[in-house]
Short mmCIF file of C-alpha atoms in Angstrom, two decimals:
data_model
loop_
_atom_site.label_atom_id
_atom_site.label_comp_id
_atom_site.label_asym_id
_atom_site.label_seq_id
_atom_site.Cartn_x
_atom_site.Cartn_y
_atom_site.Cartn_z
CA UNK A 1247 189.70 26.20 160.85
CA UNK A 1248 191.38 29.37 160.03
CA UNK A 1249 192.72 31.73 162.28
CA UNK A 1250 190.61 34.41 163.34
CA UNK A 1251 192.86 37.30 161.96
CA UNK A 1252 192.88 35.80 158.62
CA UNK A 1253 188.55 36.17 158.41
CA UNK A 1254 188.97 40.27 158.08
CA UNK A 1255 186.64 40.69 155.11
CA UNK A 1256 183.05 40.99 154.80
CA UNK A 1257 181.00 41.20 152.24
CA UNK A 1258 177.63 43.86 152.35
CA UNK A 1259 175.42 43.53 149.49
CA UNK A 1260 172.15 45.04 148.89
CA UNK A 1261 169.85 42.58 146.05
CA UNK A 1262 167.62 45.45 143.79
CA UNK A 1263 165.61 44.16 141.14
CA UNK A 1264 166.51 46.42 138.23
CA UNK A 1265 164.79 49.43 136.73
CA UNK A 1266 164.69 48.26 133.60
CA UNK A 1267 162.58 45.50 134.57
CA UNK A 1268 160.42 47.06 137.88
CA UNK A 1269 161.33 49.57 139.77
CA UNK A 1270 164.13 49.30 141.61
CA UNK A 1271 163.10 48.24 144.61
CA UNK A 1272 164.70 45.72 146.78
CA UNK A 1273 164.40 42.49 146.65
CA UNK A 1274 164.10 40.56 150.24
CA UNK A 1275 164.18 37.20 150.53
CA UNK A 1276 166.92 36.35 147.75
CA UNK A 1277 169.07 33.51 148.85
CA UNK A 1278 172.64 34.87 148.52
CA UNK A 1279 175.47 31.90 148.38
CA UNK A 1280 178.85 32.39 147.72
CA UNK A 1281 181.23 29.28 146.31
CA UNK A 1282 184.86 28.39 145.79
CA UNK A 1283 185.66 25.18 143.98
CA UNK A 1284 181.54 24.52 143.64
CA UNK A 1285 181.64 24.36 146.94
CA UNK A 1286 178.76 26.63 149.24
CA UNK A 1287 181.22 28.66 151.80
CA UNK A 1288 178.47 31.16 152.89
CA UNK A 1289 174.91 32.12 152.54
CA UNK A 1290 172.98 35.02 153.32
CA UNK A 1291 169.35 36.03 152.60
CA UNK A 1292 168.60 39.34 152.31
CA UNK A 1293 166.18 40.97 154.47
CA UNK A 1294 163.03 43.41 153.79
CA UNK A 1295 165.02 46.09 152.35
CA UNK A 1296 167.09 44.14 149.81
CA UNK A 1297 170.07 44.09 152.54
CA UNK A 1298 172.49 41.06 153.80
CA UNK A 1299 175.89 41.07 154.95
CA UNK A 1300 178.73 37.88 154.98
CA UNK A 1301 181.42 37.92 157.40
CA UNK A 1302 184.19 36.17 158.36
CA UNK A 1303 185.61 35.62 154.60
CA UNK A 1304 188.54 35.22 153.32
CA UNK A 1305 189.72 38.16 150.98
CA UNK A 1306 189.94 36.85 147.23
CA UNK A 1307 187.53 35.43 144.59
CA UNK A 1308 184.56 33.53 144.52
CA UNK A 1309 181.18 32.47 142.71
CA UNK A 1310 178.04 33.81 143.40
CA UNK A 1311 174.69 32.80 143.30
CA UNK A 1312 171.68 34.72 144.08
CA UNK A 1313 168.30 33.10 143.71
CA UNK A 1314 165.05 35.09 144.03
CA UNK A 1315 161.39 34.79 142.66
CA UNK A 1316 162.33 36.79 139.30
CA UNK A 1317 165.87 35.03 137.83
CA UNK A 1318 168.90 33.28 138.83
CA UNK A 1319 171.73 36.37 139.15
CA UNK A 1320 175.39 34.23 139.12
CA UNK A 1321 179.21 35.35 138.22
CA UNK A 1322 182.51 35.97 140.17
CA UNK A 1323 183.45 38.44 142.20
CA UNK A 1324 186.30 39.47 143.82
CA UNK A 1325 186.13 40.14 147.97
CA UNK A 1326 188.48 42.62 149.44
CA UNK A 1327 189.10 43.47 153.35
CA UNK A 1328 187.22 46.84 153.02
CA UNK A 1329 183.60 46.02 153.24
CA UNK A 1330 182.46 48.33 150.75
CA UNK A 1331 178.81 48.04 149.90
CA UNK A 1332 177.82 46.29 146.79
CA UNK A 1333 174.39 46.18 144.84
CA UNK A 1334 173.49 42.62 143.54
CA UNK A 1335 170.65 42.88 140.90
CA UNK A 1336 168.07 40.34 139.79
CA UNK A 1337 165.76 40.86 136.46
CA UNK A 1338 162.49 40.34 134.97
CA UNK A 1339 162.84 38.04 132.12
CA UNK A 1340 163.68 39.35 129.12
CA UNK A 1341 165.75 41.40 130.82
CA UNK A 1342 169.31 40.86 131.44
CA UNK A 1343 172.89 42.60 132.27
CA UNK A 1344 176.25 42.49 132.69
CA UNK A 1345 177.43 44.19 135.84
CA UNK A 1346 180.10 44.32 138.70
CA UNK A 1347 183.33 46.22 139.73
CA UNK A 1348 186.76 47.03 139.13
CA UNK A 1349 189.13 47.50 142.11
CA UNK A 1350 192.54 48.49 142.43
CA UNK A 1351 194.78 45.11 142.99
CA UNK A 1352 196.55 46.20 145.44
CA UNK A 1353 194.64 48.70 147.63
CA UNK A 1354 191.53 46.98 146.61
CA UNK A 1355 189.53 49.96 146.41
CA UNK A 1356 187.43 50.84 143.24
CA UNK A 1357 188.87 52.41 140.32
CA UNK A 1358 186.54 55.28 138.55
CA UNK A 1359 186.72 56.29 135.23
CA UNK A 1360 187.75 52.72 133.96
CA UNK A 1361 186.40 51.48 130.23
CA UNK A 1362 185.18 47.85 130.43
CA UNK A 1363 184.03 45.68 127.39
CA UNK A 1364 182.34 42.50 127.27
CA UNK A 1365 179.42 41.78 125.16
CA UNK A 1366 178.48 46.35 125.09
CA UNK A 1367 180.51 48.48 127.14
CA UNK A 1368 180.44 50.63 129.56
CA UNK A 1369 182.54 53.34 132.06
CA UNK A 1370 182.60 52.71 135.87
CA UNK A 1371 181.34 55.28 138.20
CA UNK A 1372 183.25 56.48 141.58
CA UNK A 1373 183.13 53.50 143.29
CA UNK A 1374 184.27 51.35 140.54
CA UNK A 1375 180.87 49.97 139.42
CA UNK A 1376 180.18 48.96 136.16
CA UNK A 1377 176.33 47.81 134.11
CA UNK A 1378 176.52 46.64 130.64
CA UNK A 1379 172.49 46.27 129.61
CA UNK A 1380 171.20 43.65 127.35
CA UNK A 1381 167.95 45.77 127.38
CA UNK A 1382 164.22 43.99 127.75
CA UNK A 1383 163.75 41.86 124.27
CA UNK A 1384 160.48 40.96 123.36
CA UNK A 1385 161.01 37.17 123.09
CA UNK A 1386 161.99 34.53 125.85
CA UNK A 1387 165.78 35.11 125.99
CA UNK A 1388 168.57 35.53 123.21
CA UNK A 1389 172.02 34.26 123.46
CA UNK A 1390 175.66 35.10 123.04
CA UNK A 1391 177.62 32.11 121.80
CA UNK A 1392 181.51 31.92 120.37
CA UNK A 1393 184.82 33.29 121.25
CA UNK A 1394 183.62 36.36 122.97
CA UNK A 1395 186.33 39.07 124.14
CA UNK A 1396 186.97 41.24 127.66
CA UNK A 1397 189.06 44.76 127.90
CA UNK A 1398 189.47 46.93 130.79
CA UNK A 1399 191.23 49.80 130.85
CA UNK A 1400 192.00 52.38 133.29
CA UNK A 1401 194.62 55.16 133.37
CA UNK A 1402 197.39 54.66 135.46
CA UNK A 1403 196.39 50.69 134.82
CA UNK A 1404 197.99 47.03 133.57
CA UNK A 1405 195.40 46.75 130.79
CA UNK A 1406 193.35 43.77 131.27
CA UNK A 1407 192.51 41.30 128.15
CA UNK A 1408 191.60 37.88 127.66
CA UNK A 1409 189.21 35.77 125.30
CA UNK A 1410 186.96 33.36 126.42
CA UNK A 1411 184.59 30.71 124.94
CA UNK A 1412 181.36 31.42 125.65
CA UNK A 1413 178.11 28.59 125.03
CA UNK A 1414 175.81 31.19 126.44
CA UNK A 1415 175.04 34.18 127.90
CA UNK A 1416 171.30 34.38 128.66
CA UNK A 1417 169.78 37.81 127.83
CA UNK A 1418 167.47 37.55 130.33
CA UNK A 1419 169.61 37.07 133.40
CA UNK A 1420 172.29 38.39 135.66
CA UNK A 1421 175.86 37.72 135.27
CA UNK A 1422 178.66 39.54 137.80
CA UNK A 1423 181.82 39.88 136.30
CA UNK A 1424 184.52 41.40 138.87
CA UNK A 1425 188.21 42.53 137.75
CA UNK A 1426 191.07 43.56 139.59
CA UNK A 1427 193.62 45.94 137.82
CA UNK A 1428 197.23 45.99 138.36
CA UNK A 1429 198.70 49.73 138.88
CA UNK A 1430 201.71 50.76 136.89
CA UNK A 1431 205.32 50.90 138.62
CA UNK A 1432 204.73 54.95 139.98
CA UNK A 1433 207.86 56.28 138.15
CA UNK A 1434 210.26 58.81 140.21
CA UNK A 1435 209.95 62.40 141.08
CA UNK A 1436 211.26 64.57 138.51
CA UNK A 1437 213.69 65.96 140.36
CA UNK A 1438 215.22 62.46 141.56
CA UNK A 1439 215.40 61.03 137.80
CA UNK A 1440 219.15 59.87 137.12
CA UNK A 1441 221.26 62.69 135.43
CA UNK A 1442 222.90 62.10 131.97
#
């Protein structure tokens, strides 16, 4: 068992089903798991108002699952010590996104005004959220499949990017894609710069 001081970080979520395919409402009774090594760590299910909260976690990555009537929302996201409150959605089929947030490695908070592509793109808002739509489609799903490519980019930011092989990416699901930037070395007051 690990020591208590080492379970700091919990994880508050709120499950919505999207706009796109309802209204946004909340969504209560969604199963929420998370995993490490396909292994269930923690569950949650939210409650009337689309709410749940994890605690006693371990900062750092995991899976996640979240299971409702409407679709199957998974990914990976990233779980710092600072509790900030997340929202989880769940679609309609045909509906689908790509969604999630990009936090500062080190402080762990959310960085705004970062550029993320995968699959569309998309900016993230104050807190470091991002939503890349697939939009409604009129037939039962469509799919990504091949080398398929991820930037993110934020001022003051390590640019992040990587290629991955992709079978699938159903168009009428969730997928949570968390990233963690590295800040760039803070270079030295002016006045303190070495003279020639």
């Amino acid at each position: 068992m690990l020591p208590t001081f080492l379970l700091a970080a919990v994880l508050n979520g709120t499950v919505m089903l999207h706009p796109q395919s309802g209204a946004g409402e909340p969504v209560g009774g969604a199963l929420v798991e998370l995993l490490q090594d396909q292994t269930t760590v923690a569950t949650a299910t939210s409650a009337t108002d689309g709410t749940f909260s994890i605690p006693d976690l371990v900062t750092g990555t995991y899976s996640i699952r979240l299971s409702s009537d409407h679709t199957e929302t998974r990914g990976t996201i990233v779980v710092h010590d600072d509790g900030a409150p997340r929202t989880f959605y769940v679609f309609d089929a045909p509906c689908g996104a790509i969604f999630g947030r990009v936090d500062d490695a080190v402080t762990g908070l959310g960085v705004p005004h970062a550029s993320v592509d995968i699959l569309g793109s998309s900016g993230t808002d104050a807190n470091g959220d991002y939503f890349i739509s697939f939009g409604c489609e009129k037939f039962s799903g469509y799919k990504f499949s091949g080398t398929s490519g991820v930037n993110v980019t934020a001022r003051h930011y390590r640019n992040l990017s990587y290629y991955f092989r992709s079978e699938h990416v159903d168009g009428f699901a969730g997928n949570v894609l968390d990233f963690d930037l590295q800040p760039l070395a803070t270079p030295p007051p002016r006045d303190r710069l070495p003279r020639r």
